[in-house]
């Protein structure tokens, strides 16, 4: 029983990082209409910036804020400098983002080298509760993710800006006629999603080492989460992340361990066949944004 | 005036003749290096390039190689294979056909090396590849004159030798640090072709040492090992052996410590230097090993000196830095063989000379020799870290067994 509970606890923290990636992708992909395959590299850059700052003596939580700002700025430059020109041709943006991901990988190798990077556990505590090891940093990751989910959810569903954003997606032309700066909202969503990637990268390096190639691995899960939950649906990303996290944890614990990745992707395929719009429903994904 | 002109002409001619002579004294020996300087194998690939640069610098600064009355300086032609077998093949083709190299060093992985061997063999270009899994194809027929691996040398020991040497070292170092002798080992390995091949030998080596062994495989690129480690914890192991991929091990090991998975651990491919740099610390006994010798706890002055010079050239200190020693010594062996043969144009004689050679290299206190299947033999270093410390190491270098253990087909 202890082993089973340990597996559930393990799954929750991993699901959290996946949820953060998934939310970023679901916003950019589902709401801004941009398929950014370099989102995983944005996360990796966030982790690398955190590593650099922590190794320069900066406190981890300050470094985390620095990484969010840096990756947010990177997102701003990428959206204004690259993706803005592909809004009416999403496939061009998709191919461009693949190129951007390779460029970012090799820029990081050039600047920091190719060796795996890690930082000491910022908290370094493990609580033993009823025979289950609860790693403090993982608990913090779960807490921060919950906070981000709440802010994002209420920001989109309850705030004035959220309403304007949803109007921009539902009918960009009418929204523009009503005075909503649709293009700026696209930029805003892209930058916010990038900031979350920076946060995800920081939290990830607090749990696991990262390499310049980490992004290409996590991006698949990010897209899986956003599609499972429903594009553009924050609640959907949470549900998708939890499902993948639990499937990962329980399949590794009780199934064939070497098939761990396959179980999660099989679940994704089944869900997308049964519920093509995602579990909680969402937008139709990339489309021309006038 | 005419005499003056005549004298000037003579002097100029003499200078031209002398300079031509000097240029001839420094002829070029073209050597190719095919390694990943980008892509996912870049950690290992960069070490090959760094080792080649260091060996070349040392050989050239020592005056070059004297072959048949001429002195040759090595000129390296380094090609990035981008961790792509097709790029590897194209690079080998260019080096062999267009540039005309006499030998090639590389690559990081068996598949790439085998693809390259088909090109080098046809052109009678020697190839030095540090892949223990080459043993699967190096046999009497393939290495015989005319065989497709006649010019290929495996510069990493056979896997059963490395596994045997490592298993003995691990148990020798860990047993005295444990409350009771270990009986149950779990080998935790990445589920890729290399992991499957390497672990099959290591499991047999551990069984030959009296261990009951379970194998748990993880998908390559795993970063969260906690579910698998929790499963392993439920299997009550005495030692968890993190096998083969140093980068993955460095990810998994701290997670294992936090989950308190086992009473002892072995980390394959993790250098004590990295252990220290990352300030890893365990209350439980931990053994570490490097392929083939660690830079963080070098067992002898020759290895210490090598790594000092290696890092001075700007190479990164990483878990795979030691892999460079699978490539370095063989530049000197090749140079010595060329000097013995006295010709650049007799690769068959160079192969024979290398096979007969005993060379005292850096990688091993025992002189390096190649067996008739073109495979080198030397021991793998294992270190134990004093529990509760990050920088107190004790090394063991156990010589490989004389024969494969029961159930291991060798190769």
XYZ file of C-alpha atoms in Angstrom:
701
model
C 0.000 0.000 0.000
C 2.848 2.388 0.878
C 4.391 1.766 -2.527
C 1.048 2.514 -4.216
C 0.609 5.791 -2.296
C 4.202 6.692 -3.089
C 3.407 6.179 -6.772
C 0.400 8.522 -6.508
C 2.491 11.186 -4.762
C 5.243 10.841 -7.384
C 2.707 11.206 -10.178
C 1.312 14.451 -8.819
C 4.569 16.414 -9.034
C 5.384 15.199 -12.523
C 1.845 15.973 -13.607
C 2.418 19.515 -12.327
C 5.340 20.249 -14.637
C 3.422 18.655 -17.502
C 0.415 20.827 -16.698
C 2.562 23.980 -16.843
C 3.880 23.015 -20.258
C 0.399 22.018 -21.361
C -1.150 25.323 -20.281
C 1.471 27.300 -22.207
C 0.880 25.249 -25.323
C -2.878 25.199 -25.003
C -2.980 28.997 -24.765
C -0.565 29.641 -27.631
C -1.859 26.838 -29.835
C -5.523 26.978 -28.940
C -6.053 30.703 -28.386
C -3.342 32.535 -30.342
C -3.498 30.049 -33.200
C 0.284 29.512 -33.268
C 1.835 26.049 -33.318
C 5.081 26.762 -31.506
C 7.146 23.588 -31.572
C 9.975 25.559 -29.941
C 7.909 25.878 -26.743
C 9.902 22.973 -25.280
C 13.104 24.873 -26.030
C 11.655 27.939 -24.294
C 11.265 25.715 -21.253
C 14.819 24.425 -21.672
C 16.126 28.000 -21.920
C 14.242 28.824 -18.705
C 16.007 25.916 -17.016
C 19.395 26.979 -18.375
C 18.918 30.584 -17.213
C 17.983 29.277 -13.770
C 21.085 27.071 -13.754
C 23.282 30.004 -14.772
C 21.850 32.329 -12.143
C 21.921 29.755 -9.339
C 25.529 28.928 -10.206
C 26.296 32.634 -10.070
C 25.116 32.683 -6.474
C 21.546 33.896 -7.022
C 18.815 32.430 -4.809
C 16.730 29.829 -6.653
C 13.429 31.674 -6.302
C 14.996 34.912 -7.590
C 16.516 32.913 -10.456
C 13.070 31.491 -11.157
C 11.684 35.008 -11.559
C 14.662 35.917 -13.771
C 14.038 32.906 -15.994
C 10.355 33.788 -16.350
C 11.230 37.349 -17.391
C 13.947 36.206 -19.801
C 11.780 33.592 -21.497
C 8.865 36.013 -21.585
C 11.114 38.475 -23.427
C 12.247 35.681 -25.724
C 8.598 34.928 -26.451
C 7.933 38.586 -27.202
C 10.838 38.748 -29.661
C 9.824 35.445 -31.272
C 6.214 36.491 -31.686
C 6.958 39.972 -32.980
C 9.970 38.945 -35.056
C 8.803 35.597 -36.438
C 5.334 34.247 -35.731
C 3.518 37.530 -36.381
C 4.322 37.054 -40.062
C 2.818 33.578 -40.162
C -0.526 34.144 -38.416
C -2.466 33.658 -41.639
C -0.340 30.634 -42.581
C -0.073 28.460 -39.431
C 1.851 25.717 -41.222
C 4.630 28.205 -42.038
C 4.737 29.105 -38.363
C 4.929 25.432 -37.418
C 7.916 24.785 -39.708
C 9.534 28.012 -38.549
C 9.145 26.913 -34.928
C 10.939 23.634 -35.670
C 13.818 25.652 -37.086
C 13.735 27.920 -34.046
C 13.897 24.917 -31.709
C 17.077 23.618 -33.396
C 18.617 27.101 -33.371
C 17.871 27.513 -29.660
C 19.376 24.089 -28.865
C 22.599 24.970 -30.604
C 22.737 28.493 -29.216
C 22.548 26.997 -25.728
C 25.292 24.485 -26.600
C 27.377 27.370 -27.929
C 26.857 29.532 -24.854
C 26.795 26.930 -22.060
C 28.101 23.710 -23.725
C 26.273 20.411 -24.234
C 26.787 18.900 -20.794
C 23.739 18.084 -18.673
C 22.967 20.847 -16.169
C 21.658 20.499 -12.662
C 21.291 22.587 -9.524
C 21.271 21.495 -5.893
C 17.778 20.839 -4.522
C 16.684 24.385 -3.489
C 14.865 23.062 -0.432
C 16.600 19.763 0.194
C 14.050 18.299 2.574
C 12.209 14.995 2.499
C 9.275 14.368 4.829
C 8.492 10.808 5.812
C 4.729 10.582 6.273
C 3.291 7.146 7.025
C 6.171 5.416 5.263
C 5.806 7.622 2.170
C 8.694 9.907 1.186
C 7.382 13.367 0.314
C 10.053 15.472 -1.333
C 9.599 19.110 -0.260
C 10.580 20.639 -3.608
C 8.038 18.464 -5.378
C 5.372 19.681 -2.978
C 6.363 23.278 -3.810
C 6.098 22.502 -7.527
C 2.575 21.179 -6.979
C 1.640 24.297 -4.978
C 3.061 26.744 -7.541
C 1.315 24.925 -10.363
C -1.987 25.069 -8.510
C -1.519 28.829 -8.072
C -0.691 29.326 -11.769
C -3.686 27.250 -12.802
C -5.994 29.318 -10.565
C -4.609 32.657 -11.820
C -4.774 31.607 -15.464
C -8.225 30.086 -15.156
C -9.785 33.085 -13.453
C -7.806 35.469 -15.646
C -9.326 33.971 -18.763
C -12.812 33.184 -17.506
C -13.540 36.121 -15.180
C -11.387 39.153 -16.030
C -12.160 41.891 -18.555
C -9.013 40.967 -20.485
C -10.013 37.331 -20.497
C -13.395 38.217 -21.916
C -11.765 40.346 -24.632
C -9.382 37.514 -25.407
C -12.212 35.033 -25.764
C -14.063 37.483 -27.984
C -10.939 37.827 -30.159
C -10.888 34.075 -30.656
C -14.602 33.678 -31.266
C -14.736 36.414 -33.899
C -11.548 38.388 -34.499
C -13.110 40.797 -37.007
C -16.026 41.783 -34.773
C -13.702 42.004 -31.779
C -11.448 44.357 -33.744
C -14.472 46.483 -34.713
C -15.371 46.682 -31.023
C -11.940 48.203 -30.390
C -10.199 45.118 -29.057
C -6.536 45.113 -30.158
C -6.592 41.490 -31.404
C -2.943 41.409 -32.481
C -1.831 42.668 -29.099
C -3.841 39.947 -27.425
C -2.088 37.373 -29.583
C 1.250 38.807 -28.471
C 0.076 38.863 -24.879
C -1.021 35.237 -24.937
C 2.240 34.197 -26.575
C 4.314 36.063 -24.002
C 2.236 34.661 -21.102
C 2.627 31.123 -22.436
C 6.368 31.738 -22.760
C 6.566 33.017 -19.185
C 4.928 29.760 -18.070
C 7.539 27.847 -20.085
C 10.230 29.787 -18.202
C 8.551 28.856 -14.930
C 8.262 25.219 -16.040
C 11.959 25.151 -16.971
C 12.956 26.580 -13.595
C 10.831 24.085 -11.710
C 12.030 21.261 -13.912
C 15.716 21.908 -13.235
C 14.879 22.019 -9.536
C 13.666 18.409 -9.891
C 15.632 16.932 -12.791
C 18.800 17.778 -14.714
C 18.244 19.239 -18.149
C 20.202 19.195 -21.371
C 19.960 21.336 -24.493
C 17.720 18.576 -25.877
C 15.238 18.412 -22.994
C 12.750 20.580 -24.859
C 12.287 18.166 -27.724
C 11.182 15.487 -25.253
C 8.766 17.564 -23.190
C 7.092 19.216 -26.169
C 5.415 15.956 -27.169
C 3.853 15.625 -23.743
C 2.853 19.271 -23.782
C 0.953 18.876 -27.030
C -0.557 15.615 -25.789
C -1.838 17.332 -22.631
C -3.326 20.273 -24.508
C -5.067 18.003 -27.022
C -6.355 15.561 -24.396
C -7.892 18.363 -22.356
C -9.141 20.443 -25.264
C -7.232 23.210 -27.031
C -7.334 26.540 -25.269
C -8.970 25.018 -22.207
C -6.952 25.597 -19.032
C -9.050 23.141 -17.026
C -8.530 20.642 -19.816
C -4.754 21.015 -19.557
C -4.986 20.276 -15.837
C -7.086 17.170 -16.447
C -4.796 16.070 -19.301
C -1.676 16.594 -17.187
C -3.126 14.651 -14.277
C -4.157 11.779 -16.546
C -0.719 11.548 -18.153
C 1.008 11.868 -14.779
C -1.066 9.102 -13.241
C -0.734 6.832 -16.261
C 3.045 7.360 -16.202
C 3.372 6.677 -12.516
C 1.092 3.685 -12.312
C 2.246 2.069 -15.558
C 5.894 2.395 -14.515
C 5.038 0.930 -11.161
C 2.809 -1.904 -12.261
C 3.146 -2.351 -16.037
C 6.100 -3.078 -18.264
C 8.481 -0.305 -17.199
C 10.166 0.105 -20.589
C 6.759 0.870 -22.139
C 6.036 3.783 -19.790
C 6.021 6.421 -22.547
C 3.866 4.236 -24.761
C 1.078 3.837 -22.168
C 0.591 7.600 -21.903
C 0.516 8.037 -25.663
C -1.910 5.135 -26.102
C -4.233 6.863 -23.633
C -3.871 10.068 -25.661
C -4.756 8.268 -28.910
C -7.800 6.588 -27.358
C -9.082 9.878 -25.906
C -8.609 11.718 -29.192
C -10.539 9.014 -31.058
C -13.393 8.994 -28.555
C -13.379 12.769 -27.853
C -11.714 14.546 -30.818
C -12.444 17.932 -29.239
C -10.631 16.897 -26.043
C -12.108 15.835 -22.720
C -13.359 19.284 -21.748
C -13.728 20.680 -25.271
C -11.826 23.582 -26.773
C -11.077 25.611 -29.846
C -10.323 24.139 -33.259
C -6.671 25.079 -33.044
C -4.624 27.051 -35.523
C -6.538 29.064 -38.022
C -6.095 32.275 -39.911
C -6.103 35.251 -37.566
C -7.096 38.292 -39.563
C 76.677 44.369 -61.993
C 76.301 41.131 -63.959
C 78.165 39.252 -61.210
C 75.900 40.780 -58.637
C 72.817 39.668 -60.531
C 74.283 36.205 -60.993
C 75.050 35.948 -57.279
C 71.534 37.085 -56.382
C 70.025 34.516 -58.723
C 72.151 31.757 -57.182
C 71.242 32.844 -53.666
C 67.539 32.921 -54.529
C 67.736 29.467 -56.106
C 69.489 28.143 -53.038
C 66.833 29.616 -50.787
C 64.037 28.150 -52.925
C 65.744 24.747 -52.866
C 66.229 24.943 -49.120
C 62.655 26.012 -48.488
C 61.380 23.228 -50.748
C 63.465 20.822 -48.713
C 62.068 22.244 -45.493
C 58.496 21.944 -46.754
C 59.174 18.375 -47.728
C 60.517 17.703 -44.242
C 57.065 18.542 -42.863
C 54.791 16.422 -44.965
C 51.203 15.886 -43.944
C 49.627 12.750 -42.540
C 45.911 13.178 -43.052
C 43.747 11.682 -40.315
C 39.977 11.933 -40.163
C 37.781 12.224 -37.087
C 34.057 11.597 -37.375
C 32.218 12.480 -34.188
C 29.053 14.151 -32.953
C 29.708 17.831 -32.364
C 25.964 18.383 -32.401
C 22.893 16.251 -31.770
C 22.182 13.954 -28.869
C 25.595 12.174 -28.856
C 27.455 15.447 -28.546
C 28.759 14.706 -25.020
C 30.619 11.616 -26.199
C 31.451 13.063 -29.613
C 33.214 16.117 -28.241
C 35.503 13.894 -26.177
C 36.680 12.094 -29.316
C 37.517 15.401 -30.969
C 39.244 16.686 -27.841
C 41.349 13.508 -27.527
C 42.311 13.708 -31.213
C 43.331 17.353 -30.874
C 45.446 16.634 -27.796
C 47.203 13.608 -29.306
C 47.862 15.478 -32.559
C 49.255 18.497 -30.740
C 51.584 16.319 -28.683
C 52.790 14.240 -31.627
C 53.389 17.294 -33.819
C 55.119 19.260 -31.055
C 57.378 16.281 -30.416
C 58.608 16.537 -34.010
C 56.019 14.517 -35.881
C 56.210 10.970 -37.223
C 59.295 9.691 -39.062
C 58.218 7.431 -41.900
C 60.643 6.173 -44.514
C 63.129 9.004 -44.022
C 60.500 11.741 -44.063
C 58.901 13.558 -41.191
C 55.121 13.843 -41.178
C 52.949 16.156 -39.142
C 49.392 15.041 -38.487
C 46.666 17.148 -40.013
C 43.237 16.398 -38.600
C 40.104 16.580 -40.692
C 37.264 16.719 -38.194
C 33.727 16.122 -39.383
C 30.553 16.557 -37.305
C 28.268 13.562 -37.836
C 25.375 15.494 -36.218
C 24.371 12.248 -34.480
C 23.026 11.070 -37.795
C 24.075 7.878 -39.526
C 23.574 9.363 -42.989
C 25.800 12.325 -42.191
C 28.343 9.869 -40.772
C 28.400 7.937 -44.021
C 28.718 11.130 -46.081
C 31.551 12.353 -43.850
C 33.427 9.055 -44.126
C 32.948 9.094 -47.883
C 34.360 12.626 -48.139
C 37.313 11.879 -45.862
C 38.223 8.698 -47.709
C 37.470 9.606 -51.328
C 38.043 13.351 -51.516
C 40.582 14.120 -48.815
C 42.444 10.819 -48.819
C 42.901 10.276 -45.098
C 44.975 7.303 -44.006
C 42.968 6.571 -40.874
C 39.703 7.591 -39.204
C 38.828 7.863 -35.517
C 35.168 7.502 -34.491
C 32.355 7.172 -33.813
C 30.311 7.182 -30.590
C 28.021 4.337 -31.477
C 28.167 0.901 -33.046
C 25.686 1.544 -35.863
C 27.599 4.557 -37.113
C 30.984 2.835 -36.792
C 29.788 -0.200 -38.719
C 28.412 2.005 -41.491
C 31.739 3.789 -41.683
C 33.722 0.530 -41.698
C 32.143 -0.488 -44.985
C 33.643 2.653 -46.547
C 37.037 2.553 -44.826
C 37.570 -1.137 -45.580
C 37.124 -0.691 -49.318
C 39.732 2.081 -49.335
C 42.111 0.272 -46.936
C 41.823 3.116 -44.428
C 42.374 2.173 -40.797
C 39.499 2.840 -38.399
C 39.671 3.122 -34.614
C 36.272 2.890 -32.931
C 35.626 2.835 -29.186
C 32.485 0.691 -29.249
C 32.498 -2.423 -27.099
C 29.525 -3.765 -29.035
C 31.708 -4.082 -32.153
C 32.553 -7.465 -30.668
C 29.302 -8.728 -32.143
C 30.734 -8.412 -35.663
C 34.491 -8.729 -35.191
C 35.191 -12.403 -35.909
C 37.743 -14.590 -37.711
C 36.160 -13.961 -41.085
C 35.492 -10.234 -40.839
C 38.995 -9.314 -39.613
C 40.891 -11.606 -42.012
C 42.699 -9.946 -44.968
C 39.954 -9.049 -47.412
C 37.347 -9.086 -44.627
C 35.163 -6.028 -44.166
C 36.620 -5.258 -40.728
C 40.264 -6.014 -41.507
C 41.199 -2.354 -41.034
C 38.916 -1.709 -38.046
C 40.133 -1.768 -34.434
C 37.896 -1.862 -31.372
C 39.514 0.483 -28.862
C 37.206 -0.393 -26.000
C 37.501 -3.776 -24.248
C 35.029 -6.524 -25.012
C 31.870 -6.073 -23.013
C 32.212 -9.267 -20.993
C 35.699 -8.124 -19.984
C 34.526 -4.683 -18.949
C 31.480 -6.094 -17.194
C 33.583 -8.684 -15.371
C 36.156 -6.122 -14.301
C 33.437 -3.707 -13.177
C 31.295 -6.259 -11.303
C 34.316 -7.492 -9.368
C 35.374 -3.949 -8.521
C 31.888 -2.909 -7.392
C 31.394 -5.883 -5.069
C 34.949 -5.651 -3.712
C 34.435 -2.029 -2.736
C 30.810 -2.077 -1.560
C 30.679 -5.323 0.441
C 32.860 -4.130 3.349
C 30.736 -0.979 3.634
C 27.438 -2.883 3.931
C 25.902 -4.426 7.072
C 25.623 -7.816 5.342
C 27.061 -9.207 2.100
C 24.873 -8.192 -0.868
C 22.912 -10.974 -2.536
C 20.206 -9.258 -4.576
C 21.229 -6.796 -7.289
C 18.960 -4.851 -9.593
C 20.424 -3.575 -12.837
C 18.607 -0.419 -13.939
C 19.288 0.306 -17.574
C 18.069 2.384 -20.510
C 16.001 0.369 -22.949
C 17.930 1.055 -26.142
C 20.120 -1.188 -28.275
C 23.301 -0.297 -26.397
C 21.645 -0.689 -22.999
C 20.248 -4.093 -23.898
C 23.603 -5.307 -25.218
C 25.663 -3.979 -22.333
C 23.309 -5.088 -19.574
C 23.106 -8.642 -20.927
C 26.839 -9.005 -20.198
C 26.758 -7.166 -16.881
C 23.927 -9.331 -15.545
C 25.983 -12.456 -16.323
C 29.060 -10.908 -14.706
C 27.102 -10.192 -11.510
C 25.600 -13.692 -11.506
C 29.125 -15.093 -11.852
C 29.947 -13.180 -8.649
C 27.045 -14.917 -6.838
C 24.376 -12.213 -7.161
C 20.686 -12.835 -7.781
C 19.957 -10.255 -10.462
C 16.789 -8.553 -11.687
C 16.799 -6.261 -14.696
C 14.589 -3.163 -14.842
C 14.631 -1.177 -18.080
C 13.585 2.431 -18.479
C 12.668 4.269 -21.667
C 15.560 6.344 -23.070
C 15.254 10.081 -22.315
C 13.439 9.412 -19.031
C 13.872 12.289 -16.604
C 11.448 11.341 -13.858
C 12.620 8.018 -12.511
C 10.562 8.132 -9.330
C 7.825 5.659 -10.426
C 10.397 3.090 -11.551
C 12.568 3.647 -8.508
C 9.544 3.209 -6.261
C 8.870 -0.083 -8.010
C 12.498 -1.122 -7.459
C 12.236 -0.181 -3.786
C 9.345 -2.629 -3.518
C 11.656 -5.383 -4.841
C 13.978 -5.000 -1.792
C 17.371 -4.901 -3.533
C 20.747 -4.900 -1.767
C 22.401 -2.898 -4.548
C 20.870 -0.906 -7.392
C 23.274 -0.766 -10.329
C 22.562 2.282 -12.520
C 23.972 0.944 -15.721
C 25.423 2.461 -18.857
C 24.183 6.024 -19.382
C 25.988 8.475 -17.115
C 23.648 11.368 -17.824
C 20.553 9.295 -16.992
C 22.254 7.945 -13.895
C 22.971 11.462 -12.690
C 19.277 12.192 -13.062
C 18.062 9.007 -11.414
C 20.500 8.702 -8.526
C 19.464 11.812 -6.533
C 15.842 10.711 -6.917
C 16.768 7.270 -5.594
C 18.429 8.825 -2.560
C 15.342 10.872 -1.745
C 13.098 7.833 -2.091
C 15.542 5.710 -0.056
C 15.411 2.924 -2.641
C 18.313 0.649 -1.623
C 21.048 0.108 0.975
C 23.813 0.621 -1.659
C 24.233 1.961 -5.182
C 26.561 1.619 -8.119
C 26.703 4.424 -10.676
C 28.183 3.346 -13.979
C 29.649 6.104 -16.128
C 29.683 8.720 -13.390
C 33.052 10.260 -12.753
C 34.011 11.062 -9.143
C 34.833 14.546 -10.423
C 31.188 15.019 -11.399
C 30.012 13.479 -8.111
C 32.124 16.018 -6.283
C 31.209 18.931 -8.548
C 27.503 18.278 -8.020
C 28.045 17.881 -4.303
C 26.183 14.594 -4.280
C 26.186 12.976 -0.887
C 24.806 9.696 0.346
C 24.651 8.055 3.731
C 24.535 4.742 1.875
C 27.634 3.213 0.227
C 28.070 4.289 -3.395
C 30.453 2.954 -6.039
C 31.223 4.780 -9.286
C 32.939 3.775 -12.477
C 34.077 5.492 -15.616
C 34.657 4.376 -19.155
C 37.467 3.546 -18.821
C 39.313 5.606 -16.188
C 37.994 8.450 -14.054
C 39.306 11.984 -14.267
C 37.981 12.884 -10.827
C 39.935 10.153 -9.028
C 42.651 9.252 -11.506
C 44.380 6.039 -10.411
C 47.921 6.977 -11.468
C 50.075 10.017 -12.350
C 49.953 9.305 -16.106
C 46.156 9.562 -16.111
C 46.250 12.664 -13.914
C 48.702 14.305 -16.309
C 46.579 13.319 -19.297
C 43.413 14.886 -17.914
C 45.298 18.022 -16.830
C 46.411 18.561 -20.433
C 43.032 17.464 -21.808
C 41.116 20.066 -19.817
C 43.798 22.729 -20.463
C 42.859 22.485 -24.135
C 39.359 23.663 -23.224
C 37.465 20.347 -23.162
C 34.367 20.347 -20.942
C 34.417 18.459 -17.631
C 31.491 16.100 -18.082
C 30.374 12.584 -17.175
C 31.783 11.361 -20.482
C 35.145 13.194 -20.494
C 36.888 9.937 -19.633
C 35.589 8.404 -22.882
C 38.358 10.397 -24.583
C 40.798 7.788 -23.277
C 39.192 5.218 -25.552
C 40.700 7.169 -28.444
C 43.854 8.956 -27.309
C 46.459 6.194 -26.977
C 45.745 4.773 -30.409
C 47.138 7.859 -32.171
C 50.496 6.991 -30.673
C 50.084 3.290 -31.466
C 49.230 4.117 -35.061
C 52.172 6.518 -35.322
C 54.521 3.886 -33.927
C 53.200 1.292 -36.370
C 53.727 3.664 -39.303
C 57.306 4.295 -38.193
C 57.923 0.559 -37.927
C 56.470 -0.131 -41.365
C 58.253 2.857 -42.893
C 55.530 3.580 -45.401
C 52.184 5.306 -45.528
C 51.062 3.182 -48.428
C 51.090 -0.251 -46.876
C 48.003 -0.403 -44.629
C 48.111 -4.205 -44.407
C 51.584 -4.032 -42.897
C 50.373 -1.312 -40.501
C 47.524 -3.572 -39.370
C 50.035 -6.394 -38.767
C 52.351 -4.065 -36.850
C 49.508 -2.905 -34.580
C 48.450 -6.492 -33.921
C 52.005 -7.403 -32.866
C 52.513 -4.269 -30.788
C 52.603 -3.924 -27.004
C 52.139 -0.268 -26.242
C 52.365 1.327 -22.825
C 49.574 3.873 -23.035
C 47.891 6.146 -20.538
C 44.636 4.231 -20.203
C 46.093 1.150 -18.548
C 49.087 0.277 -16.383
C 49.244 -2.948 -18.394
C 50.598 -2.490 -21.964
C 47.858 -2.287 -24.580
C 47.576 -5.134 -27.058
C 44.965 -6.063 -29.638
C 43.736 -9.648 -29.849
C 43.362 -11.443 -33.215
C 39.817 -10.003 -33.452
C 41.265 -6.475 -33.279
C 39.940 -5.869 -29.753
C 41.920 -4.206 -27.004
C 41.932 -5.381 -23.369
C 42.263 -3.309 -20.236
C 40.594 -2.953 -16.835
C 37.820 -0.561 -15.828
C 38.342 1.619 -12.783
C 35.764 1.547 -9.993
C 35.760 3.962 -7.048
C 33.819 3.940 -3.806
C 32.842 7.179 -2.172
C 33.084 7.389 1.585
C 29.462 7.561 2.893
C 28.470 11.088 3.878
C 31.150 12.735 1.731
C 31.353 14.080 -1.817
C 35.112 13.979 -2.262
C 36.572 10.974 -0.441
C 37.186 8.168 -2.928
C 38.849 4.799 -2.840
C 39.694 3.229 -6.221
C 39.895 -0.399 -7.325
C 41.140 -1.596 -10.684
C 40.223 -5.253 -11.075
C 41.703 -6.951 -14.137
C 39.118 -8.462 -16.498
C 38.328 -12.195 -16.224
C 40.214 -14.554 -18.521
C 37.053 -15.918 -20.137
C 33.369 -14.961 -20.428
C 31.233 -16.063 -17.446
C 28.752 -18.946 -17.813
C 25.846 -18.002 -20.047
C 27.728 -15.131 -21.683
C 28.463 -15.876 -25.345
C 31.415 -13.465 -25.318
C 31.928 -11.295 -28.380
